[in-house]
GROMACS .gro file of C-alpha atoms in nm:
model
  386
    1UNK     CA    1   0.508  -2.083   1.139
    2UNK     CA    2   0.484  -1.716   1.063
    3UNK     CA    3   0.147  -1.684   1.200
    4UNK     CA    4   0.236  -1.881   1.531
    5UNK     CA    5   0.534  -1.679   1.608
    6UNK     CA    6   0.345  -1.341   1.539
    7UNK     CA    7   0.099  -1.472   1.841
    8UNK     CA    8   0.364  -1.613   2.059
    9UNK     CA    9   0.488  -1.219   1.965
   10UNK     CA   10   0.175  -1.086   2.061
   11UNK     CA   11   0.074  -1.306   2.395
   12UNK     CA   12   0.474  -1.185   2.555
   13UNK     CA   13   0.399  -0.818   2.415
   14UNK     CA   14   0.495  -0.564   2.737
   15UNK     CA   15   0.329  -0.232   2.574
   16UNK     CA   16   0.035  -0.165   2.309
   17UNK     CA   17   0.257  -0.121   2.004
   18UNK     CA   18   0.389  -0.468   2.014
   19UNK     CA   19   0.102  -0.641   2.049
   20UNK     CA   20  -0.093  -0.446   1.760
   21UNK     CA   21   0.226  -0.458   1.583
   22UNK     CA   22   0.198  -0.875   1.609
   23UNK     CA   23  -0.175  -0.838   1.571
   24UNK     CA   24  -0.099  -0.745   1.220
   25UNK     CA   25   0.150  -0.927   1.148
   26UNK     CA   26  -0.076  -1.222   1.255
   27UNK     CA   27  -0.344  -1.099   1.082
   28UNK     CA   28  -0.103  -1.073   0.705
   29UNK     CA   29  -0.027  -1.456   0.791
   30UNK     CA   30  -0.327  -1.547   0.845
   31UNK     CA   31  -0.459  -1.362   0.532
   32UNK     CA   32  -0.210  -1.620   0.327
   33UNK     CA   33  -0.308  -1.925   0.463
   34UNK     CA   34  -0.704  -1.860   0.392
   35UNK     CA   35  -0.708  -1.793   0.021
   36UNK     CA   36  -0.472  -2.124   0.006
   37UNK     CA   37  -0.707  -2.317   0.208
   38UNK     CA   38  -1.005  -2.216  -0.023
   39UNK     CA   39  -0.809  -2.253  -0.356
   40UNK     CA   40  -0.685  -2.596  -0.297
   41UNK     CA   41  -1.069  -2.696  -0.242
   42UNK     CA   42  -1.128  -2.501  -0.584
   43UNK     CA   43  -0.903  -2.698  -0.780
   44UNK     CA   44  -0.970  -3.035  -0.612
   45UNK     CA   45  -1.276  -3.044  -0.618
   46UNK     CA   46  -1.488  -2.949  -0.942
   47UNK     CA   47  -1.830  -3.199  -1.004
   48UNK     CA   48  -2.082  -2.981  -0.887
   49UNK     CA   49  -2.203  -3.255  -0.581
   50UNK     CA   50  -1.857  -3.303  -0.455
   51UNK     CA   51  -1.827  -2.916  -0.469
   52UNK     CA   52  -2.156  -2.876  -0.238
   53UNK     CA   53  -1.998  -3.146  -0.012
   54UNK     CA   54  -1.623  -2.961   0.010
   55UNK     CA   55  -1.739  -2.638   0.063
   56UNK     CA   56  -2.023  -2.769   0.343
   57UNK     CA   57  -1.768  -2.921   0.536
   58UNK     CA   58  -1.494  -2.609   0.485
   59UNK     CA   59  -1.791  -2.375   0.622
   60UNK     CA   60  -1.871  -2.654   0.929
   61UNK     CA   61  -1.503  -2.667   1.015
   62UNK     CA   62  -1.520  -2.252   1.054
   63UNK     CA   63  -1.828  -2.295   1.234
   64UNK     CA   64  -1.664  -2.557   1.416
   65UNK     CA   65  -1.383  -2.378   1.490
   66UNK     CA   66  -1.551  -2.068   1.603
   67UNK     CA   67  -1.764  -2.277   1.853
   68UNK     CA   68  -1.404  -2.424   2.012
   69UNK     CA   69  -1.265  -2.065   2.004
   70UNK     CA   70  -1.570  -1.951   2.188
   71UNK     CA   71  -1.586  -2.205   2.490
   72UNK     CA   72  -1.193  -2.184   2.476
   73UNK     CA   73  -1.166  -1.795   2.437
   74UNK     CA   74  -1.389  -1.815   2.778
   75UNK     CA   75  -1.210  -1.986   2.974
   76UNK     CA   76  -0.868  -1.878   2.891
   77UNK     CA   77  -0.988  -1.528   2.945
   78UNK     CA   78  -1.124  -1.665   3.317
   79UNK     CA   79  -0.867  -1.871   3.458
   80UNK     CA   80  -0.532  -1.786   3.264
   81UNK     CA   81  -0.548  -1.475   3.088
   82UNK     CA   82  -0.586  -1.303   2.787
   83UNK     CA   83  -0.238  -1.386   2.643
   84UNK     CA   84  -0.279  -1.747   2.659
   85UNK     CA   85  -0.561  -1.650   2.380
   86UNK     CA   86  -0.249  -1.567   2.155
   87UNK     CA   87  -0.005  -1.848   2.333
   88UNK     CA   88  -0.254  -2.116   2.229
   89UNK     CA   89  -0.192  -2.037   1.884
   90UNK     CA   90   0.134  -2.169   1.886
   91UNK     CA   91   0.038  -2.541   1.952
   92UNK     CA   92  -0.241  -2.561   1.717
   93UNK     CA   93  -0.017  -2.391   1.433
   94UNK     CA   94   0.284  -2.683   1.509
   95UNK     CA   95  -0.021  -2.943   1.441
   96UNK     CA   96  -0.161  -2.772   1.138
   97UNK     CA   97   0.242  -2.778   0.973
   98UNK     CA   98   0.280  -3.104   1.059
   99UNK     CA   99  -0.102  -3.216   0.910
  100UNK     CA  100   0.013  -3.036   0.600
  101UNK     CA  101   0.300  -3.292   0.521
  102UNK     CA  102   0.010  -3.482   0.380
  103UNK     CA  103  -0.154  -3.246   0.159
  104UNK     CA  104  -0.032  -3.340  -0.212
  105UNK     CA  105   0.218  -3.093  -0.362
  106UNK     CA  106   0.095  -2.848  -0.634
  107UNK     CA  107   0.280  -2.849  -1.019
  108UNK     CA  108   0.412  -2.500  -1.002
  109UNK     CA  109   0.322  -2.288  -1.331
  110UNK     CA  110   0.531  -2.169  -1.572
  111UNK     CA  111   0.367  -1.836  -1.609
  112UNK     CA  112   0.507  -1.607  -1.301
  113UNK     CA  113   0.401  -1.223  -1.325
  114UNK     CA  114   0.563  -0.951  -1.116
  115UNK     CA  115   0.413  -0.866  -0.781
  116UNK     CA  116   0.098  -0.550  -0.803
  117UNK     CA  117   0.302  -0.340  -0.559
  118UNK     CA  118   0.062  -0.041  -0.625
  119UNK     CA  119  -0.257  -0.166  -0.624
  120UNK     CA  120  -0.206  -0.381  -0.254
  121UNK     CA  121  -0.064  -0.030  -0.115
  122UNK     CA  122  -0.397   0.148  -0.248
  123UNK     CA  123  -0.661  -0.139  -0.174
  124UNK     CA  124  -0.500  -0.132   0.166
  125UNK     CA  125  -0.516   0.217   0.216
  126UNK     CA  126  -0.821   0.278   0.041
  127UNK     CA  127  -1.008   0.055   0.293
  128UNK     CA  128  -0.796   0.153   0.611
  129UNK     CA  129  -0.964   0.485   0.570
  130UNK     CA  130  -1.245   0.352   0.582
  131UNK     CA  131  -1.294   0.117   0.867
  132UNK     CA  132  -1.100   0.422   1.004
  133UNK     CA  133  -1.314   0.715   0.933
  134UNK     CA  134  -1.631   0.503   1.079
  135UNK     CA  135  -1.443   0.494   1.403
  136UNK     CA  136  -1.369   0.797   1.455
  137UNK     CA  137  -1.714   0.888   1.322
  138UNK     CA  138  -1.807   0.781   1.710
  139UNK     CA  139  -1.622   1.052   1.931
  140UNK     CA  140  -1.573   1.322   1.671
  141UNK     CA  141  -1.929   1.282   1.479
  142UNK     CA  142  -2.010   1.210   1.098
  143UNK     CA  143  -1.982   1.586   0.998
  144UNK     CA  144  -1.593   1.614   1.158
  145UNK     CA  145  -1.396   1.747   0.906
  146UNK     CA  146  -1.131   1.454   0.969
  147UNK     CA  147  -1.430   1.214   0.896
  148UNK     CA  148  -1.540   1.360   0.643
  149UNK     CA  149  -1.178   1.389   0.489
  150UNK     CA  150  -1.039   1.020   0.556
  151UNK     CA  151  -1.424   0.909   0.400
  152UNK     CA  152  -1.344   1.098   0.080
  153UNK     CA  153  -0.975   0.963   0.082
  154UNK     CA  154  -1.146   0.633   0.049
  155UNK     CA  155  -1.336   0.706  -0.257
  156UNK     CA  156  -1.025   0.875  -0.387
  157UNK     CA  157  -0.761   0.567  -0.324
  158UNK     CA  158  -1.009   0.276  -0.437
  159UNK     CA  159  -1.131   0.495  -0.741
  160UNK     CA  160  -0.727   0.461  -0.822
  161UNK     CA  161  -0.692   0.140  -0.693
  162UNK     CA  162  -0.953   0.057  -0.979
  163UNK     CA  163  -0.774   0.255  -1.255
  164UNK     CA  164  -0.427   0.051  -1.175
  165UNK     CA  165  -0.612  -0.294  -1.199
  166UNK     CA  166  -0.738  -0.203  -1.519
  167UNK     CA  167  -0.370  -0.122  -1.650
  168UNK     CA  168  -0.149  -0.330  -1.482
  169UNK     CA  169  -0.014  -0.667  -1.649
  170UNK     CA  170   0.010  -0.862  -1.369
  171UNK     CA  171  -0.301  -0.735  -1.166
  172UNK     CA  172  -0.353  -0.798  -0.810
  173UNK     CA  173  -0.742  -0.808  -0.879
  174UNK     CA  174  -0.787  -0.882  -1.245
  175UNK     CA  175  -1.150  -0.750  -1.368
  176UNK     CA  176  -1.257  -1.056  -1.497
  177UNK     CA  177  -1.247  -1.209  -1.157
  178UNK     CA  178  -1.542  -0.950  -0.992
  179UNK     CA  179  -1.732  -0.930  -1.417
  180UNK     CA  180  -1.906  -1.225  -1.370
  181UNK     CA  181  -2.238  -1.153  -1.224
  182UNK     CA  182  -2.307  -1.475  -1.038
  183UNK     CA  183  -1.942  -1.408  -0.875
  184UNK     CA  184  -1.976  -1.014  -0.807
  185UNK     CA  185  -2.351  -1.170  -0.624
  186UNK     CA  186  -2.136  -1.458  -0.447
  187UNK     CA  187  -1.891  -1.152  -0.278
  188UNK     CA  188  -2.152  -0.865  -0.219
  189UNK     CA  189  -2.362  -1.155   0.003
  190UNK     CA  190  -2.101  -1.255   0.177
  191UNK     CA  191  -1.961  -0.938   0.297
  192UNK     CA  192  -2.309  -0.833   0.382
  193UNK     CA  193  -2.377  -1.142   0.574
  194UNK     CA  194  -2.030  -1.039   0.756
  195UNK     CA  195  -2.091  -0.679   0.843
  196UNK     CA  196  -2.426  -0.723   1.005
  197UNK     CA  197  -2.286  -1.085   1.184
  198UNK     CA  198  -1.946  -0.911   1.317
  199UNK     CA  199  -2.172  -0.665   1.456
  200UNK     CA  200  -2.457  -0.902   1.588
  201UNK     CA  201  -2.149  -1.101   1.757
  202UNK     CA  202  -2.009  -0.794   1.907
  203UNK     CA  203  -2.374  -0.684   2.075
  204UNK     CA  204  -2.448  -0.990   2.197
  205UNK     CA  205  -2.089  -1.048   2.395
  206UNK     CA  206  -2.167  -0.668   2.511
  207UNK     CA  207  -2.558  -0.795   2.598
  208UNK     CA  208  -2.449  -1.088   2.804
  209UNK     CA  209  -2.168  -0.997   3.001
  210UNK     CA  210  -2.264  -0.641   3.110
  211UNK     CA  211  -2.652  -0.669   3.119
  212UNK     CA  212  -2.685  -1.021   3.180
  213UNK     CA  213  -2.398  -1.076   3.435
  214UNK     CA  214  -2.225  -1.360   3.241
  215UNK     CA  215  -1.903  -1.460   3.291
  216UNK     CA  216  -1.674  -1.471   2.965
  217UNK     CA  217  -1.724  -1.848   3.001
  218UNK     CA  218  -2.070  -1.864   3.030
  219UNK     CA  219  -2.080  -1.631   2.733
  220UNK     CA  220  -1.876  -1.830   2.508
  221UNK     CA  221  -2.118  -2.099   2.569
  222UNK     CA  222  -2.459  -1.925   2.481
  223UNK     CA  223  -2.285  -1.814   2.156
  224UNK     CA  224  -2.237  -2.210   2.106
  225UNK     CA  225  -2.559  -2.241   1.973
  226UNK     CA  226  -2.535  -1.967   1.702
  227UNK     CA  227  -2.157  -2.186   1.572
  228UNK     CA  228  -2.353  -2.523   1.611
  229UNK     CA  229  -2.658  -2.427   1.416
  230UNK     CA  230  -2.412  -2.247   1.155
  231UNK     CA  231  -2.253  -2.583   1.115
  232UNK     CA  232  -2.604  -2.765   1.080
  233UNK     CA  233  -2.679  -2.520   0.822
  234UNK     CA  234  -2.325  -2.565   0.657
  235UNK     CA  235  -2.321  -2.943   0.673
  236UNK     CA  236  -2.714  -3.053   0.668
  237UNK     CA  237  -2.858  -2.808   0.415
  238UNK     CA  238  -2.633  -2.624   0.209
  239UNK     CA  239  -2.377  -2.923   0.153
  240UNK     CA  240  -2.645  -3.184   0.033
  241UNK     CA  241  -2.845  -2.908  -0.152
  242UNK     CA  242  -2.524  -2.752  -0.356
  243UNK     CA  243  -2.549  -2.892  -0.707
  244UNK     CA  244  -2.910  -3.012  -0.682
  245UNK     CA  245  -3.082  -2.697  -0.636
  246UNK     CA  246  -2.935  -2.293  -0.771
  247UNK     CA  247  -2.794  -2.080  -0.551
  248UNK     CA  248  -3.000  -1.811  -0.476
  249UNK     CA  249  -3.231  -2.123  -0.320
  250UNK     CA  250  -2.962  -2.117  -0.049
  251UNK     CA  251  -2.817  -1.768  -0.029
  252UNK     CA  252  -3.138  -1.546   0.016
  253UNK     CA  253  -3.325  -1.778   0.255
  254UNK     CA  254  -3.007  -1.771   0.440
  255UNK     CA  255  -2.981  -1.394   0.445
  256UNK     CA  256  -3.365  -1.376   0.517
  257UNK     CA  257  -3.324  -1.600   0.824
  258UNK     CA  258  -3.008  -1.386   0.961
  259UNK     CA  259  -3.233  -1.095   0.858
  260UNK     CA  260  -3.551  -1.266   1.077
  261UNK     CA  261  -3.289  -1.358   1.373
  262UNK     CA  262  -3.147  -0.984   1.404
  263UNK     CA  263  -3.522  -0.815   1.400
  264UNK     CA  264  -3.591  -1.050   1.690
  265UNK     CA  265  -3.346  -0.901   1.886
  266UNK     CA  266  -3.465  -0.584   1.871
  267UNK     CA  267  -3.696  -0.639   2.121
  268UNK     CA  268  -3.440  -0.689   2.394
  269UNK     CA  269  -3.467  -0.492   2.719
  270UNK     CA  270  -3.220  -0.421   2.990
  271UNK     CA  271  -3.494  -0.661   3.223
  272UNK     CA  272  -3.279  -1.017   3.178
  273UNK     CA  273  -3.633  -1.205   3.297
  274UNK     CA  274  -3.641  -1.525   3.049
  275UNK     CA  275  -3.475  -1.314   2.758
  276UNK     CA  276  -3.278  -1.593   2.680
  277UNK     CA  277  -3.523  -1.893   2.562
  278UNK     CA  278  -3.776  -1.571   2.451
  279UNK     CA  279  -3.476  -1.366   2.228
  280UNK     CA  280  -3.135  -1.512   2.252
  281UNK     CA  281  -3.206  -1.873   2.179
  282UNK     CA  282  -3.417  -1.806   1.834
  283UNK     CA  283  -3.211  -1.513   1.708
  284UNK     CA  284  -2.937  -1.743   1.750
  285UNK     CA  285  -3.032  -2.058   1.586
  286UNK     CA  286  -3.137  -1.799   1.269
  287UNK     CA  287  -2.835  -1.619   1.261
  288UNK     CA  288  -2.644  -1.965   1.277
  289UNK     CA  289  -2.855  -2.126   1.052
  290UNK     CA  290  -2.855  -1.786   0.773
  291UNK     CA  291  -2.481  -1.793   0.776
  292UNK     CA  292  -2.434  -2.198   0.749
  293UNK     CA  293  -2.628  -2.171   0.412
  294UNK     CA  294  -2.469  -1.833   0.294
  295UNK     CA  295  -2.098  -1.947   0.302
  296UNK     CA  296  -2.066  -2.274   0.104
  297UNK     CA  297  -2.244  -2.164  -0.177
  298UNK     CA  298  -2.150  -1.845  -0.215
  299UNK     CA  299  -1.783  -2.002  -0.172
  300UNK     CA  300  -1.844  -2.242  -0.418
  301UNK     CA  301  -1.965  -1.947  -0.671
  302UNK     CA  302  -1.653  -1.727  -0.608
  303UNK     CA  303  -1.430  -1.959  -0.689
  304UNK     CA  304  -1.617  -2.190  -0.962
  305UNK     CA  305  -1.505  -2.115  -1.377
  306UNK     CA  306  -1.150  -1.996  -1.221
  307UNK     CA  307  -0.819  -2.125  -1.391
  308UNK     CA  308  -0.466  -2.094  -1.294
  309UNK     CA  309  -0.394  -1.761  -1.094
  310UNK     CA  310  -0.718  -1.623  -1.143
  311UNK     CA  311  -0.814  -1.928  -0.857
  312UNK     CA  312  -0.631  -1.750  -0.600
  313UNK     CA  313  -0.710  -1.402  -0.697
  314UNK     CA  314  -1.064  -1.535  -0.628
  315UNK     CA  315  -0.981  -1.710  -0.335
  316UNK     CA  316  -0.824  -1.425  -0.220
  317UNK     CA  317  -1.100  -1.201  -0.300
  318UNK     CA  318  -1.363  -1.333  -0.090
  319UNK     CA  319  -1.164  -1.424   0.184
  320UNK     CA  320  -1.068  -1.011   0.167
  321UNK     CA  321  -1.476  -0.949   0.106
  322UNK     CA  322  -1.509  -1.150   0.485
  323UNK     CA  323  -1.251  -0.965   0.653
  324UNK     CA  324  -1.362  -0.613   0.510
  325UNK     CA  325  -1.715  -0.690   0.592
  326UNK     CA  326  -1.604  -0.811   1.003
  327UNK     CA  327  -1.406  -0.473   0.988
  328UNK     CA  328  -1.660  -0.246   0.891
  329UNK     CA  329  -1.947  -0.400   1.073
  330UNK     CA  330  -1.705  -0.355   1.378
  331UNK     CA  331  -1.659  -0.028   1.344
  332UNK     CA  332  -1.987   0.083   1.164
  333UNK     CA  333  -2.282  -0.084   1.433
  334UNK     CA  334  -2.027   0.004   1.728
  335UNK     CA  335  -2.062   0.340   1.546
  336UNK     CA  336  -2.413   0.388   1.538
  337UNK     CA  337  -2.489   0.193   1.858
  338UNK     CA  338  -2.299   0.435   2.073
  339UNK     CA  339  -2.427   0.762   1.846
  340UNK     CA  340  -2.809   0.652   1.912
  341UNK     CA  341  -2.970   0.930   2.118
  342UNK     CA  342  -3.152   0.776   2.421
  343UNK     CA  343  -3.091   0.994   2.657
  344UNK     CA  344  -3.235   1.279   2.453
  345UNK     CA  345  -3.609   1.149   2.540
  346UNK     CA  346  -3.506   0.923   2.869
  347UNK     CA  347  -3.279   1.156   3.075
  348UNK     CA  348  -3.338   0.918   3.382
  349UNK     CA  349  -3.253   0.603   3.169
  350UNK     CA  350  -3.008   0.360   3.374
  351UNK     CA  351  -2.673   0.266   3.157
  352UNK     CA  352  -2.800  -0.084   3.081
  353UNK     CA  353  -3.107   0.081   2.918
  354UNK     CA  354  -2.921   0.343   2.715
  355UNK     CA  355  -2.673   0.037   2.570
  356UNK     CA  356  -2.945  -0.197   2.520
  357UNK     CA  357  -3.131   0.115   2.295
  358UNK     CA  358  -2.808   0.175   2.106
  359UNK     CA  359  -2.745  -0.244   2.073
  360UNK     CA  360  -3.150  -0.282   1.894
  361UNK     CA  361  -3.112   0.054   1.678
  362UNK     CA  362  -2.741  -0.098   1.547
  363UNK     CA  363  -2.924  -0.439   1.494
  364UNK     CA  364  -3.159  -0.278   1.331
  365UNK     CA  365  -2.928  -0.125   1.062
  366UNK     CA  366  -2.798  -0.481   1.064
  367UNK     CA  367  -3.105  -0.642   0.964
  368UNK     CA  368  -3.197  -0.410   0.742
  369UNK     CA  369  -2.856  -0.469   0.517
  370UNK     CA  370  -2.958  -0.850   0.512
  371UNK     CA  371  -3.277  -0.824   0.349
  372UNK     CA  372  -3.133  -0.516   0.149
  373UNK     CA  373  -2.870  -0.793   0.057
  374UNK     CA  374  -3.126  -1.087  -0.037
  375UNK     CA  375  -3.290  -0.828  -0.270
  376UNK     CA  376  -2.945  -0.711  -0.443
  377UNK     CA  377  -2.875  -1.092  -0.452
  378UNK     CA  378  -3.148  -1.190  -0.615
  379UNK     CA  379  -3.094  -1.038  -0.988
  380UNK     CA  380  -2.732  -1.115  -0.958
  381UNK     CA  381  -2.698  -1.533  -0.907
  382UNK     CA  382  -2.966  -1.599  -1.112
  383UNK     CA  383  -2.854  -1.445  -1.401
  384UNK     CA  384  -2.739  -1.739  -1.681
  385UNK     CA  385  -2.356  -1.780  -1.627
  386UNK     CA  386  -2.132  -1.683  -1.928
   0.00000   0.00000   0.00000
């Protein structure tokens, strides 16, 4: 209910701080539900099949999900507005509270440890800095002194986020949950595979509507295919594969085909003549089909060997690797797109020329951190598990 009246909040909001103040308060709603979501699949689910199958279908339904938002995002923006993407909210949120009257209650636990006050106020501010200093890196440049200073604040506030983890009874990230190598593989793919998609998504809504002419409907519906091949991915490969075959025989193909889908698209030009079925369509279905095979397993691997509260820590944890890795790939490709010097060597360059340069040389950096990611990977969930 929180997280429907936040939007409702948001959607009537009259000036800019109410609706980033419901924005967040949206967004700390929404960052309870998701860890719940994936820790009740965790503990329901624990033969290694049945595992592959649950976390298959939890990745299709995002995919699924994102694919409605996208059509639905379209044509609310179109023909009602861009509050009735916050007012819709509200009616899907009254369905999900009554579908969760049939959801079978959890035993509580007897063991109940006192709130980490001190490490959520540093992890939080520790990583505000930094999805903060990369986006101010764009007007004020990466050698600004306030860059530079809200960068090193980072180091500073996670360095003692760490040392209060280590010390506190009742951690909010206990050690043991990121220790396990197959785990620590599980997050650092994942929030990989979300910086460079964030970014990829955020280029190609740019790339169609203001070089391409497409409305925010017709938009939403080329970006289909990337949600519907995600899904295939999700539900087709990595669900029946999970449990048969390791890991890392899903996770760095996966990253390799986002990787493969991304370098495509760096052969986009302003010139719209048949881009679509020559770039869009097959850096789409890779992208889809890299991040359909990333997320179940790597899901499955967070979670898997997790007891009591260290389930939701988990849970937790890689739901905060997704969101930190949309953030950052946000800010950091917006970043570098805009910083990439075109007009230096093409003075006469037209504006959709100088933003498609800066959308390749970001997607670049993207696909770059996907194969740099498949190679990280690689030593990590292969290793025997403890």
């Amino acid at each position: 209910m929180g997280f429907a009246a936040s939007s409702a909040l948001g959607g009537a909001a009259v000036n800019a701080e109410t609706l980033f103040g419901a924005r967040a308060v949206q967004g700390a709603f929404a960052a309870v539900l998701a860890p719940a979501g994936l820790s009740l699949l965790a503990t329901t689910f624990t033969e290694p099949r049945e595992r592959g199958r649950a976390f298959g279908v939890f990745a299709a339904v995002c995919a699924a999900g994102s694919a409605a938002g996208l059509i639905a995002g379209g044509l609310l923006t179109e023909y009602a507005g861009w509050r009735w993407c916050l007012y819709i909210n509200v009616p899907v949120a009254l369905l999900a509270v009554l579908g969760a009257g049939a959801v079978p209650r959890d035993r509580p636990m007897r063991r109940r440890g006192r709130f980490d006050v001190a490490g959520a106020l540093l992890s939080l501010s520790g990583f505000a800095a930094l999805v903060y200093g990369f986006n101010r890196a764009e007007p004020l440049g990466w050698g600004s002194a306030e860059v530079a200073a809200l960068l090193t604040g980072r180091v500073l506030l996670l360095a003692a986020f760490a040392v209060v983890e280590v010390r506190a009874p009742d951690p909010l990230l206990p050690a043991r949950v990121l220790m396990h190598r197959v785990r620590a593989g599980a997050f650092l793919a994942i929030t990989l595979m979300f910086v460079a998609m964030f970014g990829f998504y955020l280029f190609m809504s740019y790339y169609l509507q203001t070089v391409l002419g497409y409305s925010p409907v017709q938009a939403g519906l080329a970006l289909i295919v990337n949600a519907l091949a995600a899904l295939c991915g999700a539900m087709l490969i990595a669900g029946k594969a999970h449990g048969r075959v390791p890991s890392v025989v899903l996770v760095v193909p996966g990253l390799l085909a986002a990787a493969a889908g991304m370098l495509i698209l760096t052969r986009l030009t302003a010139d719209g003549a048949d881009v679509f079925v020559r770039h869009l369509l097959p850096a789409l279905v890779l992208t889809g089909l890299g991040l359909g095979c990333v997320m179940p397993p790597t899901a499955a691997s967070a979670t898997e060997g997790m007891r009591g509260h260290d389930i939701g820590a988990a849970s937790a944890a890689y739901n905060a690797a997704q969101q930190l890795g949309a953030a950052l790939g946000t800010a950091l490709l917006n970043t570098l797109a805009a910083g990439a010097t075109y007009l230096a060597s093409h003075p006469r360059a037209s504006d959709a020329a100088v933003a498609v340069h800066g959308y390749t040389a970001a997607l670049t950096i993207a696909s770059a951190m996907l194969l740099a990611a498949a190679c990280l990977t690689v030593p990590l969930i292969t290793a025997r598990r403890a």
